[in-house]
Amino acid sequence: MAMPEHDDAPRRRDAFVPQVLDLMGEEELGAYIAELRAEIARAEAAIAKRRAQKDAASAFFRMP
């Protein structure tokens, strides 16, 4: 499963295609898991960034 050239490129939500695990060896499965974990970390970082922006905007516009 190759990663796109640009990690910030927009992706469609249904772009994930599950792999056929029965055809993979142990090393391939380990590499696949590492790719999935990296993608999860990237998604979690995006969520954290959006929450931080939302919190900053809320604090800025909060009435005293």
Short mmCIF file of N, CA, C and O in Angstrom, two decimals:
data_model
loop_
_atom_site.label_atom_id
_atom_site.label_comp_id
_atom_site.label_asym_id
_atom_site.label_seq_id
_atom_site.Cartn_x
_atom_site.Cartn_y
_atom_site.Cartn_z
N MET A 1 0.85 -1.17 0.00
CA MET A 1 0.00 0.00 0.00
C MET A 1 0.89 1.22 0.00
O MET A 1 1.54 1.52 1.00
N ALA A 2 0.96 1.91 -1.09
CA ALA A 2 1.84 3.07 -1.22
C ALA A 2 1.17 4.32 -0.68
O ALA A 2 -0.03 4.52 -0.85
N MET A 3 1.96 5.16 -0.05
CA MET A 3 1.46 6.43 0.46
C MET A 3 1.49 7.45 -0.67
O MET A 3 2.36 7.40 -1.53
N PRO A 4 0.53 8.36 -0.69
CA PRO A 4 0.54 9.38 -1.74
C PRO A 4 1.74 10.29 -1.58
O PRO A 4 2.33 10.39 -0.51
N GLU A 5 2.12 10.95 -2.68
CA GLU A 5 3.28 11.83 -2.65
C GLU A 5 3.08 12.98 -1.67
O GLU A 5 4.01 13.42 -1.03
N HIS A 6 1.86 13.48 -1.58
CA HIS A 6 1.56 14.61 -0.71
C HIS A 6 0.63 14.15 0.40
O HIS A 6 -0.53 13.85 0.17
N ASP A 7 1.15 14.10 1.63
CA ASP A 7 0.33 13.66 2.75
C ASP A 7 -0.83 14.61 3.02
O ASP A 7 -1.83 14.21 3.60
N ASP A 8 -0.71 15.88 2.63
CA ASP A 8 -1.76 16.84 2.88
C ASP A 8 -2.79 16.89 1.75
O ASP A 8 -3.73 17.67 1.81
N ALA A 9 -2.62 16.06 0.75
CA ALA A 9 -3.56 16.05 -0.37
C ALA A 9 -4.92 15.58 0.13
O ALA A 9 -5.01 14.66 0.93
N PRO A 10 -5.99 16.24 -0.32
CA PRO A 10 -7.32 15.82 0.12
C PRO A 10 -7.63 14.41 -0.34
O PRO A 10 -7.24 14.01 -1.44
N ARG A 11 -8.29 13.69 0.50
CA ARG A 11 -8.67 12.32 0.16
C ARG A 11 -10.16 12.16 0.35
O ARG A 11 -10.73 12.76 1.25
N ARG A 12 -10.71 11.32 -0.46
CA ARG A 12 -12.12 10.99 -0.26
C ARG A 12 -12.19 10.06 0.94
O ARG A 12 -11.28 9.28 1.20
N ARG A 13 -13.26 10.14 1.66
CA ARG A 13 -13.42 9.33 2.86
C ARG A 13 -13.38 7.84 2.53
O ARG A 13 -12.90 7.03 3.32
N ASP A 14 -13.87 7.46 1.39
CA ASP A 14 -13.92 6.04 1.03
C ASP A 14 -12.65 5.58 0.29
O ASP A 14 -12.64 4.54 -0.32
N ALA A 15 -11.57 6.35 0.38
CA ALA A 15 -10.34 6.02 -0.34
C ALA A 15 -9.63 4.82 0.27
O ALA A 15 -8.82 4.19 -0.39
N PHE A 16 -9.91 4.49 1.52
CA PHE A 16 -9.26 3.34 2.16
C PHE A 16 -9.79 2.05 1.55
O PHE A 16 -11.00 1.83 1.46
N VAL A 17 -8.88 1.21 1.13
CA VAL A 17 -9.25 -0.09 0.58
C VAL A 17 -8.60 -1.16 1.45
O VAL A 17 -7.37 -1.28 1.48
N PRO A 18 -9.40 -1.91 2.19
CA PRO A 18 -8.83 -2.96 3.04
C PRO A 18 -8.04 -3.97 2.20
O PRO A 18 -8.43 -4.29 1.08
N GLN A 19 -6.95 -4.43 2.75
CA GLN A 19 -6.12 -5.41 2.07
C GLN A 19 -6.61 -6.83 2.37
O GLN A 19 -7.23 -7.08 3.40
N VAL A 20 -6.31 -7.75 1.48
CA VAL A 20 -6.63 -9.16 1.71
C VAL A 20 -5.52 -9.72 2.60
O VAL A 20 -4.40 -9.94 2.16
N LEU A 21 -5.83 -9.91 3.87
CA LEU A 21 -4.81 -10.30 4.85
C LEU A 21 -4.33 -11.74 4.65
O LEU A 21 -3.19 -12.05 4.98
N ASP A 22 -5.19 -12.59 4.12
CA ASP A 22 -4.81 -13.99 3.93
C ASP A 22 -3.65 -14.17 2.97
O ASP A 22 -2.94 -15.17 3.02
N LEU A 23 -3.45 -13.20 2.09
CA LEU A 23 -2.39 -13.30 1.09
C LEU A 23 -1.06 -12.72 1.57
O LEU A 23 -0.07 -12.79 0.86
N MET A 24 -1.04 -12.12 2.77
CA MET A 24 0.16 -11.45 3.27
C MET A 24 0.94 -12.35 4.22
O MET A 24 0.35 -13.10 5.00
N GLY A 25 2.25 -12.22 4.15
CA GLY A 25 3.12 -12.90 5.10
C GLY A 25 3.24 -12.06 6.36
O GLY A 25 2.73 -10.95 6.46
N GLU A 26 3.95 -12.59 7.35
CA GLU A 26 4.10 -11.89 8.62
C GLU A 26 4.77 -10.53 8.46
O GLU A 26 4.35 -9.55 9.07
N GLU A 27 5.82 -10.46 7.65
CA GLU A 27 6.52 -9.19 7.44
C GLU A 27 5.61 -8.17 6.75
O GLU A 27 5.59 -6.99 7.11
N GLU A 28 4.87 -8.62 5.77
CA GLU A 28 3.94 -7.73 5.07
C GLU A 28 2.85 -7.23 6.01
O GLU A 28 2.47 -6.06 5.97
N LEU A 29 2.35 -8.12 6.86
CA LEU A 29 1.34 -7.72 7.83
C LEU A 29 1.89 -6.70 8.80
O LEU A 29 1.22 -5.73 9.14
N GLY A 30 3.13 -6.90 9.24
CA GLY A 30 3.76 -5.94 10.14
C GLY A 30 3.91 -4.58 9.49
O GLY A 30 3.66 -3.54 10.12
N ALA A 31 4.32 -4.57 8.23
CA ALA A 31 4.46 -3.30 7.51
C ALA A 31 3.10 -2.63 7.30
O ALA A 31 2.97 -1.41 7.43
N TYR A 32 2.09 -3.43 7.03
CA TYR A 32 0.73 -2.91 6.85
C TYR A 32 0.24 -2.27 8.15
O TYR A 32 -0.33 -1.19 8.14
N ILE A 33 0.47 -2.94 9.26
CA ILE A 33 0.08 -2.39 10.57
C ILE A 33 0.80 -1.08 10.82
O ILE A 33 0.20 -0.11 11.30
N ALA A 34 2.09 -1.01 10.50
CA ALA A 34 2.86 0.22 10.69
C ALA A 34 2.27 1.36 9.86
O ALA A 34 2.15 2.49 10.33
N GLU A 35 1.88 1.06 8.62
CA GLU A 35 1.25 2.08 7.76
C GLU A 35 -0.07 2.56 8.35
O GLU A 35 -0.36 3.76 8.36
N LEU A 36 -0.87 1.62 8.85
CA LEU A 36 -2.15 1.98 9.44
C LEU A 36 -1.95 2.83 10.70
O LEU A 36 -2.66 3.82 10.90
N ARG A 37 -0.98 2.46 11.53
CA ARG A 37 -0.71 3.25 12.74
C ARG A 37 -0.24 4.66 12.38
O ARG A 37 -0.62 5.63 13.05
N ALA A 38 0.57 4.78 11.35
CA ALA A 38 1.02 6.10 10.90
C ALA A 38 -0.17 6.93 10.41
O ALA A 38 -0.26 8.14 10.69
N GLU A 39 -1.08 6.31 9.72
CA GLU A 39 -2.26 7.02 9.23
C GLU A 39 -3.17 7.43 10.38
O GLU A 39 -3.72 8.53 10.39
N ILE A 40 -3.31 6.57 11.38
CA ILE A 40 -4.10 6.90 12.57
C ILE A 40 -3.47 8.09 13.28
O ILE A 40 -4.17 9.03 13.68
N ALA A 41 -2.15 8.09 13.44
CA ALA A 41 -1.46 9.19 14.10
C ALA A 41 -1.65 10.49 13.33
O ALA A 41 -1.86 11.56 13.92
N ARG A 42 -1.63 10.42 12.02
CA ARG A 42 -1.85 11.60 11.18
C ARG A 42 -3.26 12.14 11.36
O ARG A 42 -3.48 13.36 11.50
N ALA A 43 -4.24 11.25 11.42
CA ALA A 43 -5.63 11.66 11.62
C ALA A 43 -5.81 12.26 13.02
O ALA A 43 -6.51 13.27 13.18
N GLU A 44 -5.19 11.66 14.03
CA GLU A 44 -5.29 12.19 15.39
C GLU A 44 -4.65 13.57 15.49
O GLU A 44 -5.17 14.45 16.18
N ALA A 45 -3.55 13.79 14.79
CA ALA A 45 -2.90 15.09 14.79
C ALA A 45 -3.79 16.14 14.12
O ALA A 45 -3.87 17.28 14.59
N ALA A 46 -4.47 15.75 13.07
CA ALA A 46 -5.39 16.67 12.39
C ALA A 46 -6.55 17.04 13.31
O ALA A 46 -6.97 18.20 13.36
N ILE A 47 -7.06 16.08 14.05
CA ILE A 47 -8.13 16.34 15.01
C ILE A 47 -7.64 17.30 16.09
O ILE A 47 -8.32 18.27 16.43
N ALA A 48 -6.46 17.04 16.63
CA ALA A 48 -5.90 17.90 17.68
C ALA A 48 -5.70 19.32 17.18
O ALA A 48 -5.99 20.30 17.89
N LYS A 49 -5.23 19.46 15.95
CA LYS A 49 -5.03 20.79 15.37
C LYS A 49 -6.35 21.53 15.24
O LYS A 49 -6.45 22.72 15.58
N ARG A 50 -7.37 20.84 14.76
CA ARG A 50 -8.68 21.48 14.60
C ARG A 50 -9.28 21.86 15.95
O ARG A 50 -9.87 22.93 16.10
N ARG A 51 -9.11 21.01 16.94
CA ARG A 51 -9.62 21.34 18.28
C ARG A 51 -8.89 22.55 18.86
O ARG A 51 -9.51 23.40 19.49
N ALA A 52 -7.58 22.61 18.66
CA ALA A 52 -6.80 23.74 19.16
C ALA A 52 -7.25 25.03 18.49
O ALA A 52 -7.38 26.08 19.15
N GLN A 53 -7.49 24.99 17.19
CA GLN A 53 -7.96 26.18 16.48
C GLN A 53 -9.34 26.60 16.98
O GLN A 53 -9.61 27.78 17.19
N LYS A 54 -10.21 25.63 17.20
CA LYS A 54 -11.55 25.92 17.69
C LYS A 54 -11.47 26.52 19.10
O LYS A 54 -12.17 27.50 19.39
N ASP A 55 -10.64 25.94 19.96
CA ASP A 55 -10.49 26.45 21.32
C ASP A 55 -9.91 27.86 21.33
O ASP A 55 -10.34 28.71 22.11
N ALA A 56 -8.95 28.12 20.45
CA ALA A 56 -8.34 29.45 20.37
C ALA A 56 -9.38 30.47 19.90
O ALA A 56 -9.45 31.58 20.43
N ALA A 57 -10.18 30.10 18.92
CA ALA A 57 -11.22 31.01 18.43
C ALA A 57 -12.26 31.26 19.51
O ALA A 57 -12.70 32.39 19.72
N SER A 58 -12.64 30.22 20.23
CA SER A 58 -13.61 30.37 21.31
C SER A 58 -13.08 31.29 22.40
O SER A 58 -13.80 32.13 22.92
N ALA A 59 -11.80 31.13 22.75
CA ALA A 59 -11.20 31.98 23.78
C ALA A 59 -11.10 33.41 23.31
O ALA A 59 -11.31 34.34 24.09
N PHE A 60 -10.80 33.63 22.06
CA PHE A 60 -10.67 34.97 21.52
C PHE A 60 -12.00 35.72 21.51
O PHE A 60 -12.08 36.90 21.82
N PHE A 61 -13.06 35.00 21.15
CA PHE A 61 -14.37 35.64 21.02
C PHE A 61 -15.23 35.52 22.28
O PHE A 61 -16.37 35.96 22.29
N ARG A 62 -14.68 34.95 23.33
CA ARG A 62 -15.42 34.81 24.58
C ARG A 62 -15.70 36.17 25.18
O ARG A 62 -14.83 37.03 25.25
N MET A 63 -16.90 36.36 25.65
CA MET A 63 -17.27 37.64 26.28
C MET A 63 -16.78 37.64 27.72
O MET A 63 -16.92 36.65 28.42
N PRO A 64 -16.21 38.79 28.17
CA PRO A 64 -15.71 38.85 29.56
C PRO A 64 -16.83 38.85 30.57
O PRO A 64 -17.93 39.13 30.38
#
